[in-house]
Amino acid sequence: MDNRRIIQKSLDYIEDNLQTEITAAELAEMAHISLFHYYRLFQQATGMPVMQYIQRRRLLHGVYAMRQGSTKIDAALSFGFDTYAGFYKAFCREFGATPSVFLESSRAKRPYRIDITKEKYMTVTHKKAARILKHWNLEGETITDIYYEGTGNKNENACYVGERYVLKYTANLGKLKKHIEVSEALHSIGLLSAVPVPTADGAEYISDGELYFYLTRRLPGGQMVSHRFADGDGRFVGEIIGQLHLALHKIEDCVSEADLLATVRDWALPRTKAALNLSDAFCKEYLGAFSALYPDLPRQIIHRDPNPGNIICAEDQWGFIDFELAERNARIYDPCYAATAVLSETFGQNNGGWLEIYRDIIRGYDSVAHLTEAERKAIPYIILANQFVCVAWFAEQDKYAEIFEINKRMTKWLIGQLEVLKDI
């Protein structure tokens, strides 16, 4: 099973049982792995030790209970503390403020339910962003929203700060630390990368309630845009993903292990089958072919979200942003994802033209990273695997009904093109 889903089951259990005693040994036993291995997987996924995570969630829920009218002592007792004094000391250590100051600053919101298998979007007002920016002495800078040029959608996890910076925020410390480590490693070998700007106190990030904030400089150049692809752009995308993989291959393991086959088999395909009314015969044939190829696919750290909007091109440099989703997975996933990301922004306009872009991306990647025979055969199945994951994910997001419908149509079309996709 995908390690993220193993830990997600633990996070769900923790969230539902914060008012009872929970031990790491109990969670490891529930996950059917050794305690030592569990500690490593948990910290890798969340960015902090398991018992610190549990205490942090109890403190957040406890202070929220106070905001809802609970007495201090009742809130402390309800969430595992013997005295309010114990709650108070733990809260100050964890958040750098007393519960009263936290409440007065209106930070005691209902805690987000953490889901490390899905991207979560948080609402951060410009007023709050200005308060956070005091840590970088930038509170007087103009704050503006970010919109993706390719889709017009608002980025709900970041905002521009003046002309030079970007403020990013997440509820998942593990993802933030992953982005920092990968970005700094790529920056060290000369690639454009959004490394953190230290705070006035020299910290790479700061926490405020359950959210974590970090600042990066805006990179020179601009994002690639799918609907403006010119001749050669597909080849260029494939080549720079190949170059990225050569660089990532040198980085020590700082990410979680992903099992794309298990994700598709156990979650994505069953949900897509229901949404698209796929036949049993097709699903059986697809899983049989993918299962046979998957064990032989080379694995390494991948970006996991190399859509054109995350590729930055300057006059004589290029690079990638947003490594929060980086993981160890089949390396061919990235060029396949890039191809389907282009299709998602142009679907219905020139699907035949996209097929050539798809071939160019794969050929460009192959010229740098050199595909194995198993990868060549697996590419069409990974293209579909990505779509199954997209359909399953958007099916659970009410706010993305239009994108869900586009991805359903895309998936049906790609299934019909399966034999064509094999021709690279």
Short mmCIF file of C-alpha atoms in Angstrom, two decimals:
data_model
loop_
_atom_site.label_atom_id
_atom_site.label_comp_id
_atom_site.label_asym_id
_atom_site.label_seq_id
_atom_site.Cartn_x
_atom_site.Cartn_y
_atom_site.Cartn_z
CA MET A 1 0.00 0.00 0.00
CA ASP A 2 1.10 3.61 -0.65
CA ASN A 3 2.89 4.85 2.48
CA ARG A 4 0.84 8.03 2.44
CA ARG A 5 -2.37 6.05 2.74
CA ILE A 6 -0.92 4.02 5.61
CA ILE A 7 -0.14 7.22 7.51
CA GLN A 8 -3.43 8.83 6.46
CA LYS A 9 -5.32 6.03 8.20
CA SER A 10 -3.34 6.88 11.33
CA LEU A 11 -4.14 10.59 10.98
CA ASP A 12 -7.84 9.83 10.63
CA TYR A 13 -7.70 7.60 13.70
CA ILE A 14 -5.83 10.25 15.70
CA GLU A 15 -8.32 12.96 14.72
CA ASP A 16 -11.26 10.81 15.79
CA ASN A 17 -9.69 9.76 19.10
CA LEU A 18 -7.94 12.86 20.44
CA GLN A 19 -9.83 12.59 23.71
CA THR A 20 -8.50 9.10 24.42
CA GLU A 21 -5.00 7.76 25.04
CA ILE A 22 -3.10 7.03 21.82
CA THR A 23 0.37 5.48 21.62
CA ALA A 24 2.81 5.15 18.75
CA ALA A 25 3.00 1.41 19.38
CA GLU A 26 -0.78 1.14 18.96
CA LEU A 27 -0.68 3.07 15.68
CA ALA A 28 2.21 0.98 14.35
CA GLU A 29 0.34 -2.21 15.18
CA MET A 30 -2.76 -0.93 13.38
CA ALA A 31 -0.55 -0.18 10.35
CA HIS A 32 0.99 -3.69 10.52
CA ILE A 33 4.56 -2.39 10.47
CA SER A 34 7.37 -2.26 13.01
CA LEU A 35 7.45 0.63 15.48
CA PHE A 36 10.87 1.78 14.20
CA HIS A 37 9.65 1.81 10.58
CA TYR A 38 6.43 3.52 11.60
CA TYR A 39 8.28 6.37 13.34
CA ARG A 40 10.28 7.00 10.16
CA LEU A 41 7.26 6.89 7.82
CA PHE A 42 5.19 9.14 10.06
CA GLN A 43 7.83 11.86 10.35
CA GLN A 44 8.56 11.65 6.63
CA ALA A 45 4.87 12.19 5.81
CA THR A 46 3.99 14.87 8.38
CA GLY A 47 7.28 16.58 9.14
CA MET A 48 7.18 15.86 12.87
CA PRO A 49 7.35 12.93 15.33
CA VAL A 50 4.10 11.09 15.93
CA MET A 51 3.68 12.05 19.60
CA GLN A 52 4.39 15.72 18.86
CA TYR A 53 1.77 15.59 16.11
CA ILE A 54 -0.81 14.11 18.49
CA GLN A 55 -0.08 16.71 21.16
CA ARG A 56 -0.24 19.54 18.61
CA ARG A 57 -3.66 18.38 17.41
CA ARG A 58 -4.91 18.11 21.01
CA LEU A 59 -3.70 21.64 21.79
CA LEU A 60 -5.40 23.07 18.69
CA HIS A 61 -8.67 21.32 19.45
CA GLY A 62 -8.41 22.30 23.11
CA VAL A 63 -7.98 26.01 22.41
CA TYR A 64 -10.80 25.85 19.86
CA ALA A 65 -13.03 24.28 22.55
CA MET A 66 -12.24 27.29 24.76
CA ARG A 67 -13.27 29.61 21.95
CA GLN A 68 -16.56 27.69 21.75
CA GLY A 69 -17.22 28.30 25.45
CA SER A 70 -15.51 25.42 27.25
CA THR A 71 -13.71 26.31 30.51
CA LYS A 72 -9.93 26.13 30.51
CA ILE A 73 -9.78 23.16 32.84
CA ASP A 74 -12.51 21.24 30.97
CA ALA A 75 -10.74 21.77 27.65
CA ALA A 76 -7.42 20.64 29.14
CA LEU A 77 -8.93 17.53 30.74
CA SER A 78 -10.90 16.65 27.60
CA PHE A 79 -7.75 16.54 25.47
CA GLY A 80 -5.44 14.49 27.65
CA PHE A 81 -3.92 16.95 30.15
CA ASP A 82 -4.15 16.41 33.92
CA THR A 83 -4.14 20.14 34.69
CA TYR A 84 -4.62 23.43 32.88
CA ALA A 85 -1.07 24.35 33.90
CA GLY A 86 0.20 21.37 31.91
CA PHE A 87 -1.91 22.41 28.91
CA TYR A 88 -0.67 26.00 29.24
CA LYS A 89 3.03 25.06 29.31
CA ALA A 90 2.69 22.65 26.38
CA PHE A 91 0.78 25.24 24.35
CA CYS A 92 3.41 27.94 24.92
CA ARG A 93 6.20 25.56 23.90
CA GLU A 94 4.42 24.45 20.73
CA PHE A 95 3.00 27.77 19.48
CA GLY A 96 5.19 30.42 21.12
CA ALA A 97 2.16 32.18 22.61
CA THR A 98 -0.20 31.67 25.55
CA PRO A 99 -3.68 30.24 24.90
CA SER A 100 -5.16 33.65 25.82
CA VAL A 101 -3.01 35.53 23.30
CA PHE A 102 -3.85 32.90 20.69
CA LEU A 103 -7.57 33.37 21.37
CA GLU A 104 -7.34 37.16 21.35
CA SER A 105 -5.61 37.13 17.97
CA SER A 106 -8.53 35.17 16.47
CA ARG A 107 -6.25 32.29 15.47
CA ALA A 108 -8.28 29.65 17.32
CA LYS A 109 -10.19 28.45 14.25
CA ARG A 110 -11.76 25.02 13.84
CA PRO A 111 -8.74 22.81 13.05
CA TYR A 112 -8.42 21.56 9.48
CA ARG A 113 -8.74 17.82 9.13
CA ILE A 114 -5.34 16.87 7.72
CA ASP A 115 -5.33 14.72 4.58
CA ILE A 116 -1.85 14.10 3.19
CA THR A 117 -3.24 12.23 0.17
CA LYS A 118 -5.02 15.31 -1.17
CA GLU A 119 -4.13 18.94 -1.69
CA LYS A 120 -5.89 21.14 0.84
CA TYR A 121 -6.71 24.77 0.15
CA MET A 122 -6.73 27.30 2.97
CA THR A 123 -8.22 30.77 3.08
CA VAL A 124 -5.60 33.30 4.16
CA THR A 125 -6.77 36.90 4.04
CA HIS A 126 -4.50 39.73 2.96
CA LYS A 127 -4.74 41.11 6.51
CA LYS A 128 -3.45 37.84 7.94
CA ALA A 129 -0.73 37.62 5.30
CA ALA A 130 0.44 41.13 6.26
CA ARG A 131 0.69 40.06 9.90
CA ILE A 132 2.70 36.98 8.91
CA LEU A 133 5.04 39.08 6.76
CA LYS A 134 6.23 40.95 9.86
CA HIS A 135 8.56 37.98 10.36
CA TRP A 136 10.39 39.10 7.20
CA ASN A 137 9.93 42.86 7.86
CA LEU A 138 7.74 43.02 4.75
CA GLU A 139 4.37 43.90 6.29
CA GLY A 140 4.22 47.14 4.29
CA GLU A 141 4.46 45.40 0.90
CA THR A 142 1.46 45.14 -1.42
CA ILE A 143 -0.21 41.70 -1.33
CA THR A 144 -1.94 40.41 -4.47
CA ASP A 145 -3.62 37.15 -5.41
CA ILE A 146 -1.99 34.74 -7.87
CA TYR A 147 -3.90 33.39 -10.86
CA TYR A 148 -2.74 30.59 -13.13
CA GLU A 149 -2.35 32.03 -16.62
CA GLY A 150 -3.31 28.78 -18.30
CA THR A 151 -6.66 28.33 -16.50
CA GLY A 152 -7.49 31.61 -14.77
CA ASN A 153 -7.94 29.74 -11.48
CA LYS A 154 -6.78 31.41 -8.27
CA ASN A 155 -3.86 29.88 -6.38
CA GLU A 156 -5.29 29.29 -2.92
CA ASN A 157 -2.00 28.37 -1.26
CA ALA A 158 0.10 31.41 -2.14
CA CYS A 159 0.08 35.15 -2.83
CA TYR A 160 2.48 37.68 -4.33
CA VAL A 161 4.29 40.05 -1.97
CA GLY A 162 5.31 43.19 -3.80
CA GLU A 163 7.21 42.59 -7.04
CA ARG A 164 9.88 40.29 -5.63
CA TYR A 165 8.39 37.64 -3.36
CA VAL A 166 5.81 34.88 -3.00
CA LEU A 167 4.31 33.89 0.36
CA LYS A 168 3.22 30.23 0.49
CA TYR A 169 1.25 28.37 3.14
CA THR A 170 0.27 24.82 3.95
CA ALA A 171 -1.13 22.74 6.80
CA ASN A 172 1.28 19.90 6.01
CA LEU A 173 4.73 20.46 7.51
CA GLY A 174 6.02 17.32 5.83
CA LYS A 175 5.24 18.73 2.38
CA LEU A 176 6.87 22.03 3.24
CA LYS A 177 10.09 20.38 4.43
CA LYS A 178 10.10 18.20 1.33
CA HIS A 179 9.82 21.26 -0.92
CA ILE A 180 12.63 23.03 0.94
CA GLU A 181 15.05 20.10 0.75
CA VAL A 182 14.43 19.38 -2.92
CA SER A 183 14.49 23.07 -3.93
CA GLU A 184 17.75 23.73 -2.09
CA ALA A 185 19.36 20.66 -3.63
CA LEU A 186 18.40 21.78 -7.15
CA HIS A 187 19.46 25.36 -6.45
CA SER A 188 22.89 24.06 -5.37
CA ILE A 189 23.50 22.63 -8.85
CA GLY A 190 22.42 25.76 -10.70
CA LEU A 191 18.75 25.19 -11.55
CA LEU A 192 16.12 27.86 -10.98
CA SER A 193 14.37 26.85 -7.78
CA ALA A 194 12.15 28.58 -5.22
CA VAL A 195 14.29 28.28 -2.09
CA PRO A 196 13.02 29.84 1.16
CA VAL A 197 14.00 33.38 2.14
CA PRO A 198 15.03 33.32 5.83
CA THR A 199 12.97 35.30 8.31
CA ALA A 200 14.53 38.17 10.25
CA ASP A 201 15.41 35.55 12.88
CA GLY A 202 17.00 33.22 10.32
CA ALA A 203 14.18 30.62 10.19
CA GLU A 204 13.19 28.90 6.94
CA TYR A 205 9.49 28.98 7.82
CA ILE A 206 7.16 30.03 10.60
CA SER A 207 4.04 28.42 12.06
CA ASP A 208 0.85 30.26 12.91
CA GLY A 209 -1.80 28.03 14.43
CA GLU A 210 -1.86 24.92 12.31
CA LEU A 211 -0.57 26.64 9.17
CA TYR A 212 3.06 26.95 8.09
CA PHE A 213 4.29 29.89 6.05
CA TYR A 214 7.44 30.36 3.97
CA LEU A 215 8.63 33.07 1.63
CA THR A 216 10.42 32.62 -1.70
CA ARG A 217 11.73 35.03 -4.29
CA ARG A 218 9.86 35.27 -7.56
CA LEU A 219 11.93 33.51 -10.14
CA PRO A 220 13.03 35.30 -13.33
CA GLY A 221 11.18 34.47 -16.50
CA GLY A 222 7.67 33.12 -16.62
CA GLN A 223 5.55 29.99 -16.54
CA MET A 224 4.93 27.92 -19.64
CA VAL A 225 1.35 28.04 -20.93
CA SER A 226 -0.16 24.99 -22.61
CA HIS A 227 -2.39 26.75 -25.12
CA ARG A 228 0.61 28.74 -26.42
CA PHE A 229 2.78 25.73 -27.17
CA ALA A 230 4.83 26.32 -30.31
CA ASP A 231 6.71 23.81 -32.43
CA GLY A 232 9.41 22.24 -30.31
CA ASP A 233 7.89 23.12 -26.93
CA GLY A 234 6.76 19.54 -26.30
CA ARG A 235 10.28 18.28 -26.99
CA PHE A 236 11.69 20.99 -24.69
CA VAL A 237 9.35 19.97 -21.84
CA GLY A 238 10.38 16.33 -22.19
CA GLU A 239 14.08 17.23 -22.24
CA ILE A 240 14.01 19.44 -19.14
CA ILE A 241 11.98 16.86 -17.20
CA GLY A 242 14.71 14.42 -18.17
CA GLN A 243 17.36 16.88 -16.94
CA LEU A 244 15.37 17.39 -13.74
CA HIS A 245 15.33 13.64 -13.16
CA LEU A 246 19.08 13.40 -13.65
CA ALA A 247 19.44 16.04 -10.91
CA LEU A 248 16.84 14.47 -8.62
CA HIS A 249 18.56 11.10 -8.97
CA LYS A 250 21.53 12.56 -7.07
CA ILE A 251 19.44 13.74 -4.11
CA GLU A 252 19.28 11.63 -0.96
CA ASP A 253 15.95 10.11 -0.02
CA CYS A 254 13.85 12.92 1.49
CA VAL A 255 10.43 11.90 0.24
CA SER A 256 7.80 9.27 0.85
CA GLU A 257 7.45 6.07 -1.19
CA ALA A 258 4.45 5.91 -3.50
CA ASP A 259 2.85 2.87 -5.10
CA LEU A 260 1.02 4.03 -8.21
CA LEU A 261 -0.24 0.55 -9.05
CA ALA A 262 -1.80 0.09 -5.60
CA THR A 263 -3.32 3.58 -5.73
CA VAL A 264 -4.94 2.85 -9.09
CA ARG A 265 -6.02 -0.70 -8.22
CA ASP A 266 -7.43 0.01 -4.77
CA TRP A 267 -8.80 3.53 -5.13
CA ALA A 268 -8.63 5.39 -8.44
CA LEU A 269 -9.85 2.77 -10.91
CA PRO A 270 -12.86 1.60 -8.84
CA ARG A 271 -14.06 5.22 -8.53
CA THR A 272 -13.38 5.98 -12.18
CA LYS A 273 -15.14 2.79 -13.21
CA ALA A 274 -18.26 3.97 -11.39
CA ALA A 275 -18.03 7.54 -12.73
CA LEU A 276 -17.49 6.49 -16.36
CA ASN A 277 -19.36 3.17 -16.31
CA LEU A 278 -16.28 1.30 -17.51
CA SER A 279 -16.69 -2.37 -18.34
CA ASP A 280 -15.35 -5.16 -16.15
CA ALA A 281 -13.48 -6.52 -19.16
CA PHE A 282 -11.62 -3.26 -19.77
CA CYS A 283 -10.67 -2.83 -16.10
CA LYS A 284 -9.42 -6.42 -15.88
CA GLU A 285 -7.39 -6.11 -19.08
CA TYR A 286 -5.92 -2.75 -18.01
CA LEU A 287 -4.90 -3.93 -14.54
CA GLY A 288 -3.44 -7.14 -15.95
CA ALA A 289 -1.21 -5.29 -18.40
CA PHE A 290 -0.19 -2.54 -15.94
CA SER A 291 0.51 -5.03 -13.14
CA ALA A 292 2.82 -7.03 -15.40
CA LEU A 293 4.87 -3.96 -16.38
CA TYR A 294 4.94 -2.01 -13.12
CA PRO A 295 7.58 -4.02 -11.16
CA ASP A 296 10.20 -3.38 -13.87
CA LEU A 297 9.75 0.41 -14.03
CA PRO A 298 12.76 2.46 -12.78
CA ARG A 299 11.93 4.41 -9.62
CA GLN A 300 13.39 7.58 -8.18
CA ILE A 301 12.38 10.94 -6.70
CA ILE A 302 10.00 12.69 -9.11
CA HIS A 303 8.35 16.12 -9.12
CA ARG A 304 4.85 14.59 -9.27
CA ASP A 305 3.22 17.79 -10.62
CA PRO A 306 5.30 18.98 -13.62
CA ASN A 307 2.44 20.78 -15.38
CA PRO A 308 3.56 23.69 -17.60
CA GLY A 309 2.57 26.19 -14.90
CA ASN A 310 5.28 24.72 -12.65
CA ILE A 311 7.98 25.08 -15.32
CA ILE A 312 9.81 28.41 -15.27
CA CYS A 313 11.68 29.62 -18.34
CA ALA A 314 14.00 32.63 -18.35
CA GLU A 315 16.22 33.90 -21.13
CA ASP A 316 19.08 31.48 -20.46
CA GLN A 317 17.78 29.42 -17.53
CA TRP A 318 14.95 27.08 -16.68
CA GLY A 319 13.65 25.48 -13.55
CA PHE A 320 10.70 24.05 -11.63
CA ILE A 321 8.62 25.28 -8.71
CA ASP A 322 6.35 23.62 -6.12
CA PHE A 323 8.00 20.40 -4.99
CA GLU A 324 5.46 19.83 -2.19
CA LEU A 325 4.16 16.68 -3.89
CA ALA A 326 7.59 15.19 -4.67
CA GLU A 327 7.76 11.46 -4.00
CA ARG A 328 9.64 8.30 -4.95
CA ASN A 329 7.67 6.76 -7.79
CA ALA A 330 7.99 5.36 -11.31
CA ARG A 331 10.05 8.07 -13.02
CA ILE A 332 8.06 7.93 -16.25
CA TYR A 333 5.08 9.33 -14.33
CA ASP A 334 6.40 12.90 -14.67
CA PRO A 335 6.56 13.19 -18.49
CA CYS A 336 3.21 11.38 -18.71
CA TYR A 337 1.70 13.82 -16.22
CA ALA A 338 3.08 16.78 -18.16
CA ALA A 339 1.43 15.48 -21.32
CA THR A 340 -1.99 15.03 -19.70
CA ALA A 341 -1.67 18.47 -18.03
CA VAL A 342 -1.30 20.02 -21.49
CA LEU A 343 -4.32 18.09 -22.73
CA SER A 344 -6.44 19.18 -19.75
CA GLU A 345 -5.95 22.84 -20.67
CA THR A 346 -6.60 22.38 -24.40
CA PHE A 347 -9.02 19.45 -24.52
CA GLY A 348 -11.60 19.72 -27.28
CA GLN A 349 -9.64 22.34 -29.24
CA ASN A 350 -7.15 20.20 -31.15
CA ASN A 351 -6.87 16.72 -29.67
CA GLY A 352 -5.07 15.43 -32.75
CA GLY A 353 -2.44 18.12 -32.32
CA TRP A 354 -2.03 17.07 -28.70
CA LEU A 355 -1.03 13.58 -29.79
CA GLU A 356 2.03 15.05 -31.47
CA ILE A 357 2.84 17.11 -28.35
CA TYR A 358 2.56 13.90 -26.33
CA ARG A 359 4.99 12.11 -28.64
CA ASP A 360 7.39 15.07 -28.53
CA ILE A 361 7.39 15.11 -24.72
CA ILE A 362 8.16 11.39 -24.56
CA ARG A 363 10.83 11.61 -27.26
CA GLY A 364 12.43 14.60 -25.57
CA TYR A 365 12.51 12.77 -22.26
CA ASP A 366 13.97 9.68 -23.87
CA SER A 367 16.78 11.70 -25.49
CA VAL A 368 17.98 12.71 -22.02
CA ALA A 369 16.89 10.01 -19.57
CA HIS A 370 16.79 7.00 -21.95
CA LEU A 371 13.61 4.98 -21.57
CA THR A 372 13.76 1.29 -20.77
CA GLU A 373 11.71 -1.19 -22.79
CA ALA A 374 9.33 -1.64 -19.84
CA GLU A 375 8.82 2.14 -19.64
CA ARG A 376 8.01 2.37 -23.34
CA LYS A 377 5.34 -0.29 -22.98
CA ALA A 378 3.99 1.22 -19.74
CA ILE A 379 3.57 4.81 -20.95
CA PRO A 380 -0.04 4.46 -22.22
CA TYR A 381 -1.03 2.73 -18.98
CA ILE A 382 0.54 5.46 -16.85
CA ILE A 383 -1.18 8.12 -18.96
CA LEU A 384 -4.47 6.41 -18.05
CA ALA A 385 -3.37 5.83 -14.45
CA ASN A 386 -2.90 9.58 -14.06
CA GLN A 387 -6.35 10.19 -15.47
CA PHE A 388 -7.93 7.63 -13.16
CA VAL A 389 -6.33 9.41 -10.20
CA CYS A 390 -7.60 12.79 -11.46
CA VAL A 391 -11.14 11.54 -11.98
CA ALA A 392 -11.21 9.87 -8.55
CA TRP A 393 -9.85 12.98 -6.84
CA PHE A 394 -12.12 15.51 -8.57
CA ALA A 395 -15.13 13.25 -7.92
CA GLU A 396 -14.69 14.06 -4.22
CA GLN A 397 -14.30 17.85 -4.71
CA ASP A 398 -17.61 19.68 -5.02
CA LYS A 399 -15.97 22.98 -5.96
CA TYR A 400 -14.37 21.47 -9.10
CA ALA A 401 -17.44 20.07 -10.83
CA GLU A 402 -16.50 21.58 -14.20
CA ILE A 403 -12.94 20.20 -14.07
CA PHE A 404 -14.36 16.83 -13.04
CA GLU A 405 -16.52 16.75 -16.19
CA ILE A 406 -13.56 17.71 -18.39
CA ASN A 407 -11.43 14.94 -16.90
CA LYS A 408 -14.19 12.38 -17.40
CA ARG A 409 -14.40 13.28 -21.09
CA MET A 410 -10.61 13.29 -21.37
CA THR A 411 -10.38 9.85 -19.83
CA LYS A 412 -12.97 8.38 -22.17
CA TRP A 413 -11.15 9.89 -25.14
CA LEU A 414 -7.75 8.59 -23.96
CA ILE A 415 -9.16 5.10 -23.45
CA GLY A 416 -10.31 5.23 -27.05
CA GLN A 417 -6.79 6.29 -28.08
CA LEU A 418 -5.00 3.53 -26.16
CA GLU A 419 -3.56 1.85 -29.27
CA VAL A 420 -2.51 5.21 -30.72
CA LEU A 421 -0.73 6.10 -27.45
CA LYS A 422 1.44 3.02 -27.85
CA ASP A 423 2.92 4.50 -31.03
CA ILE A 424 5.86 6.59 -29.85
#
